């Protein structure tokens, strides 16, 4: 489309050369909720060549207040977020190359999808996944842009291997993980501010404006009108398992066997079967029929009730048990349902 990026190329730090670099770039966005939907739309509109979207969840009504790519129809259909996002982004720009990953992102998976990336963008809601992004970024020598939002506040920083301390070095001084969007809420302006800063850092990197990158961690509170920047270079630990003298990248090591976890800030147990156990949508249908419960089948998952809990079985065997926050009970239910 002629002159599509004319206002962006008029911006001298980008220009035609920067626009061409952007068109040849690949960004991986981990998480496709509030931050992920805003960042992906910004980068697609800006002319990025390729985007990979990774997310394990589906659209719900409670997402619509701040997750700008999604509609009421998406929520009614419980459409996977990466699927709904891809459809909307292709409406915005037909020529963008989009890859979607509907799955729980672990070490081997992220390392695989990130190996051709120019930058990683954090749009997650938990420290565990950020530690994983951090280890992948350092192991592949790729920058990643940290972003976190809760309530009316947010934090942003670009982590660059060989230039900055890493996320693991910062863990002792980062805010408590006890507050999440699911426990204290979040307002859309805080999301948009964080996403805007993350997108700006990505544009700087991808268009060759590396010297303009942020060098201090930004923390803001849009409701209380506060903003502070903090240097982190002195926090770099030479013994760090990620960026130290002898890195081991501990987050990349995948545990064997079936994995059980309570999702951060949510009354939901997630179960990922081991590689030797194959579960399909038809297995979910059979369970629902055995329990004599109504079920809903989509191209992506089967939804049914079991022991008073809402269960979602995805096509790759991943199971979500909503309303449950006891991992031991989740383990018991899983074995009761699928043996």
XYZ file of C-alpha atoms in Angstrom:
339
model
C 0.000 0.000 0.000
C 1.664 3.166 -1.234
C 2.830 5.712 1.318
C 1.715 3.472 4.179
C 4.765 4.289 6.289
C 5.351 7.827 5.035
C 4.863 9.489 8.432
C 7.164 6.985 10.094
C 9.959 7.350 7.549
C 9.729 11.130 7.925
C 10.852 10.563 11.499
C 14.570 11.081 10.967
C 15.935 8.383 13.346
C 14.029 5.746 11.333
C 13.914 7.013 7.756
C 13.851 4.668 4.757
C 16.827 2.613 5.958
C 15.250 1.958 9.334
C 11.952 1.068 7.721
C 13.699 -1.489 5.519
C 15.435 -2.985 8.553
C 12.097 -3.241 10.322
C 10.566 -5.020 7.322
C 13.342 -7.621 7.527
C 12.953 -8.178 11.292
C 11.348 -10.934 13.346
C 9.904 -10.319 16.812
C 8.734 -13.054 19.169
C 6.046 -11.930 21.618
C 5.486 -14.225 24.586
C 1.966 -13.681 25.853
C -0.971 -12.421 23.841
C -3.048 -10.722 26.494
C -3.075 -7.030 27.337
C 0.567 -6.194 26.668
C 0.936 -8.724 23.863
C -2.076 -7.554 21.898
C -1.012 -3.912 22.131
C 2.650 -4.566 21.275
C 1.816 -6.853 18.356
C -0.602 -4.334 16.868
C 1.940 -1.518 17.203
C 4.719 -3.499 15.533
C 2.483 -4.810 12.754
C 1.211 -1.303 12.008
C 4.824 -0.074 12.058
C 5.757 -2.536 9.292
C 7.637 -5.358 10.980
C 8.226 -8.282 8.644
C 7.491 -11.256 10.907
C 5.830 -11.774 14.280
C 5.566 -14.949 16.329
C 2.807 -14.935 18.948
C 2.902 -17.498 21.756
C 0.112 -17.889 24.316
C -1.596 -20.772 26.115
C -4.953 -19.148 26.871
C -8.268 -18.248 25.233
C -10.358 -15.079 25.182
C -12.772 -14.466 28.063
C -15.149 -11.579 28.773
C -12.901 -10.260 31.552
C -10.133 -9.695 28.976
C -12.053 -7.216 26.848
C -11.543 -4.223 29.153
C -7.838 -4.013 28.260
C -6.888 -6.591 25.586
C -7.489 -4.450 22.535
C -7.351 -6.999 19.699
C -10.298 -9.042 20.970
C -14.068 -8.748 20.571
C -17.202 -10.010 22.296
C -17.523 -12.625 19.570
C -14.033 -13.917 20.378
C -14.999 -14.190 24.052
C -18.323 -15.909 23.352
C -16.513 -18.459 21.195
C -13.634 -18.836 23.695
C -11.285 -18.385 20.771
C -7.595 -18.972 21.555
C -5.904 -15.607 21.931
C -3.263 -16.299 19.301
C -5.958 -17.258 16.790
C -8.088 -14.188 17.483
C -5.016 -11.945 17.417
C -3.794 -13.325 14.106
C -7.175 -12.729 12.462
C -7.312 -9.139 13.655
C -3.684 -8.417 12.729
C -4.191 -9.769 9.212
C -7.165 -7.422 8.847
C -4.799 -4.586 9.745
C -2.023 -5.677 7.385
C -2.302 -8.488 4.873
C 1.373 -8.891 4.021
C 2.691 -9.495 7.556
C 4.183 -12.935 8.267
C 2.536 -14.245 11.464
C 3.277 -17.490 13.253
C 1.141 -18.576 16.193
C 1.959 -20.986 18.994
C -1.011 -22.161 21.104
C 0.826 -23.858 23.935
C 2.487 -23.504 27.295
C 5.920 -22.085 26.508
C 8.730 -24.131 28.040
C 12.494 -24.026 27.497
C 12.822 -26.211 24.388
C 9.788 -24.602 22.724
C 10.926 -21.017 23.305
C 14.486 -21.824 22.233
C 13.086 -23.243 18.989
C 10.780 -20.344 18.105
C 13.358 -17.728 19.159
C 16.342 -19.018 17.198
C 15.532 -16.831 14.147
C 14.256 -13.869 16.171
C 15.842 -10.427 16.316
C 14.136 -9.492 19.568
C 11.930 -11.052 22.287
C 9.127 -9.140 23.973
C 7.781 -10.056 27.387
C 4.000 -9.877 27.633
C 3.630 -12.424 30.414
C 2.291 -12.261 33.950
C 4.752 -14.322 35.996
C 8.425 -14.402 36.979
C 8.864 -18.062 36.030
C 8.260 -17.375 32.331
C 10.395 -14.240 32.460
C 13.300 -16.257 33.841
C 12.821 -18.570 30.884
C 12.800 -15.664 28.415
C 15.901 -14.316 30.139
C 17.809 -17.604 29.793
C 16.804 -18.043 26.152
C 17.799 -14.464 25.348
C 21.245 -14.824 26.892
C 21.848 -18.293 25.433
C 21.012 -17.009 21.933
C 22.461 -13.495 22.390
C 19.114 -11.821 21.653
C 17.759 -8.741 23.493
C 14.422 -8.909 25.286
C 12.123 -6.158 26.489
C 10.702 -6.642 29.964
C 7.272 -5.252 30.741
C 5.050 -5.737 33.786
C 1.748 -4.118 34.702
C -0.520 -4.416 37.729
C -3.110 -1.989 39.072
C -2.131 1.437 37.769
C 1.613 0.860 37.699
C 4.110 -0.696 35.342
C 7.800 -1.366 34.766
C 9.855 -1.539 31.557
C 13.468 -2.317 30.748
C 15.423 -3.643 27.741
C 17.715 -6.508 28.743
C 20.634 -6.786 26.313
C 23.166 -9.627 26.573
C 26.694 -8.289 26.980
C 25.425 -4.794 27.793
C 23.153 -4.964 30.856
C 22.614 -7.006 33.971
C 20.072 -9.751 33.377
C 16.629 -10.316 34.865
C 17.902 -12.982 37.275
C 20.319 -10.431 38.766
C 17.381 -8.115 39.489
C 15.141 -10.636 41.245
C 16.105 -9.605 44.782
C 14.974 -6.012 44.185
C 11.965 -6.460 41.903
C 8.447 -5.922 43.338
C 6.680 -8.747 45.151
C 4.976 -11.373 42.992
C 1.986 -11.542 45.356
C 0.001 -8.922 43.427
C -1.298 -9.765 39.957
C -4.010 -8.479 37.660
C -6.215 -11.308 38.915
C -5.852 -10.257 42.560
C -5.703 -6.430 42.553
C -6.895 -5.592 39.030
C -5.417 -3.455 36.282
C -6.469 -0.415 34.270
C -5.997 -0.120 30.540
C -3.986 3.147 30.573
C -1.232 1.429 32.587
C -1.160 -1.344 29.990
C -0.950 1.108 27.107
C 1.881 3.101 28.694
C 3.963 0.001 29.351
C 3.258 -1.429 25.899
C 4.148 1.903 24.288
C 7.520 1.991 26.037
C 8.203 -1.660 25.157
C 7.272 -1.047 21.519
C 9.476 2.042 21.380
C 12.460 0.080 22.681
C 11.801 -2.628 20.085
C 11.621 -0.059 17.290
C 14.897 1.500 18.434
C 16.648 -1.853 18.349
C 15.164 -3.090 15.077
C 15.829 0.155 13.175
C 19.452 0.356 14.305
C 19.037 3.104 16.897
C 20.817 1.113 19.608
C 22.334 4.179 21.316
C 18.825 5.492 22.048
C 17.893 2.410 24.104
C 16.765 2.967 27.666
C 19.591 2.439 30.191
C 17.553 2.658 33.390
C 14.582 0.630 34.575
C 11.384 2.680 34.371
C 8.662 2.312 36.988
C 5.523 4.448 36.793
C 2.118 4.795 38.436
C -0.311 6.530 36.117
C -2.995 6.923 38.813
C -0.745 8.483 41.429
C 1.227 10.494 38.871
C 4.631 9.113 39.777
C 7.543 7.970 37.691
C 11.027 6.847 38.680
C 14.063 5.500 36.849
C 16.680 3.285 38.470
C 20.096 2.210 37.221
C 20.744 -1.523 37.450
C 24.306 -1.937 36.173
C 25.713 -2.335 39.696
C 23.375 -5.287 40.289
C 25.145 -7.499 37.759
C 26.358 -10.636 39.524
C 29.492 -12.363 38.187
C 28.151 -15.612 39.685
C 24.735 -15.292 38.023
C 23.525 -18.544 36.458
C 22.416 -16.645 33.347
C 24.812 -13.769 32.686
C 27.716 -14.618 34.981
C 31.119 -16.017 34.161
C 29.893 -19.609 33.991
C 26.245 -19.563 32.860
C 24.114 -22.706 33.153
C 20.725 -21.285 32.044
C 18.726 -23.263 34.622
C 15.292 -22.240 33.328
C 15.940 -24.049 30.041
C 16.097 -27.484 31.598
C 12.738 -29.161 31.070
C 11.515 -31.457 33.812
C 10.474 -34.922 32.711
C 7.113 -36.531 33.391
C 3.673 -34.999 33.720
C 3.814 -31.378 34.897
C 1.280 -29.895 37.330
C 1.145 -26.173 38.131
C -1.216 -23.587 39.570
C -1.365 -20.695 37.101
C -0.136 -17.420 38.533
C -2.893 -15.366 40.197
C -5.664 -17.684 39.010
C -7.692 -20.499 40.538
C -6.626 -22.816 37.733
C -4.469 -25.922 37.682
C -2.614 -26.636 34.436
C -1.529 -30.170 33.605
C 0.873 -31.030 30.801
C 1.198 -34.776 30.107
C 4.615 -36.284 29.566
C 5.797 -36.893 26.022
C 4.876 -40.565 26.184
C 1.233 -39.820 27.013
C -0.994 -38.791 24.099
C -4.326 -37.165 24.821
C -6.590 -35.853 22.081
C -9.852 -33.953 21.827
C -11.666 -37.256 21.386
C -10.346 -38.358 24.788
C -12.027 -35.323 26.318
C -15.275 -36.118 24.551
C -15.148 -39.695 25.827
C -14.573 -38.512 29.395
C -17.544 -36.131 29.178
C -19.745 -38.929 27.841
C -18.576 -41.309 30.572
C -19.452 -38.691 33.191
C -22.775 -38.063 31.410
C -21.941 -34.358 31.239
C -22.642 -31.903 28.458
C -19.563 -30.785 26.568
C -18.503 -28.234 23.977
C -16.052 -29.135 21.255
C -14.190 -26.558 19.176
C -11.347 -27.021 16.680
C -8.961 -26.150 19.519
C -10.298 -27.729 22.723
C -13.053 -29.688 24.471
C -14.821 -28.097 27.453
C -16.647 -30.207 30.041
C -17.518 -30.315 33.723
C -15.970 -32.780 36.163
C -16.522 -32.872 39.923
C -17.987 -29.383 39.734
C -14.965 -27.874 37.949
C -14.747 -26.532 34.406
C -12.170 -28.461 32.403
C -10.547 -27.440 29.122
C -8.594 -30.093 27.213
C -6.526 -28.753 24.300
C -5.645 -30.744 21.224
C -2.073 -31.347 22.392
C -3.229 -32.899 25.676
C -2.768 -29.842 27.899
C -5.536 -29.648 30.508
C -6.829 -26.654 32.477
C -9.024 -27.221 35.540
C -10.688 -23.910 36.389
C -11.818 -23.083 39.920
C -9.111 -25.243 41.460
C -5.945 -24.027 43.170
C -4.874 -27.182 44.984
C -2.240 -28.962 42.913
C -2.693 -32.226 44.787
C -6.398 -32.234 44.022
C -5.603 -31.414 40.406
C -3.267 -34.376 40.233
C -5.947 -36.626 41.705
C -8.598 -35.365 39.274
C -6.309 -35.826 36.291
C -5.609 -39.456 37.115
C -9.302 -40.048 37.834
C -10.302 -38.612 34.456
C -7.603 -40.041 32.223
C -6.090 -42.908 34.208
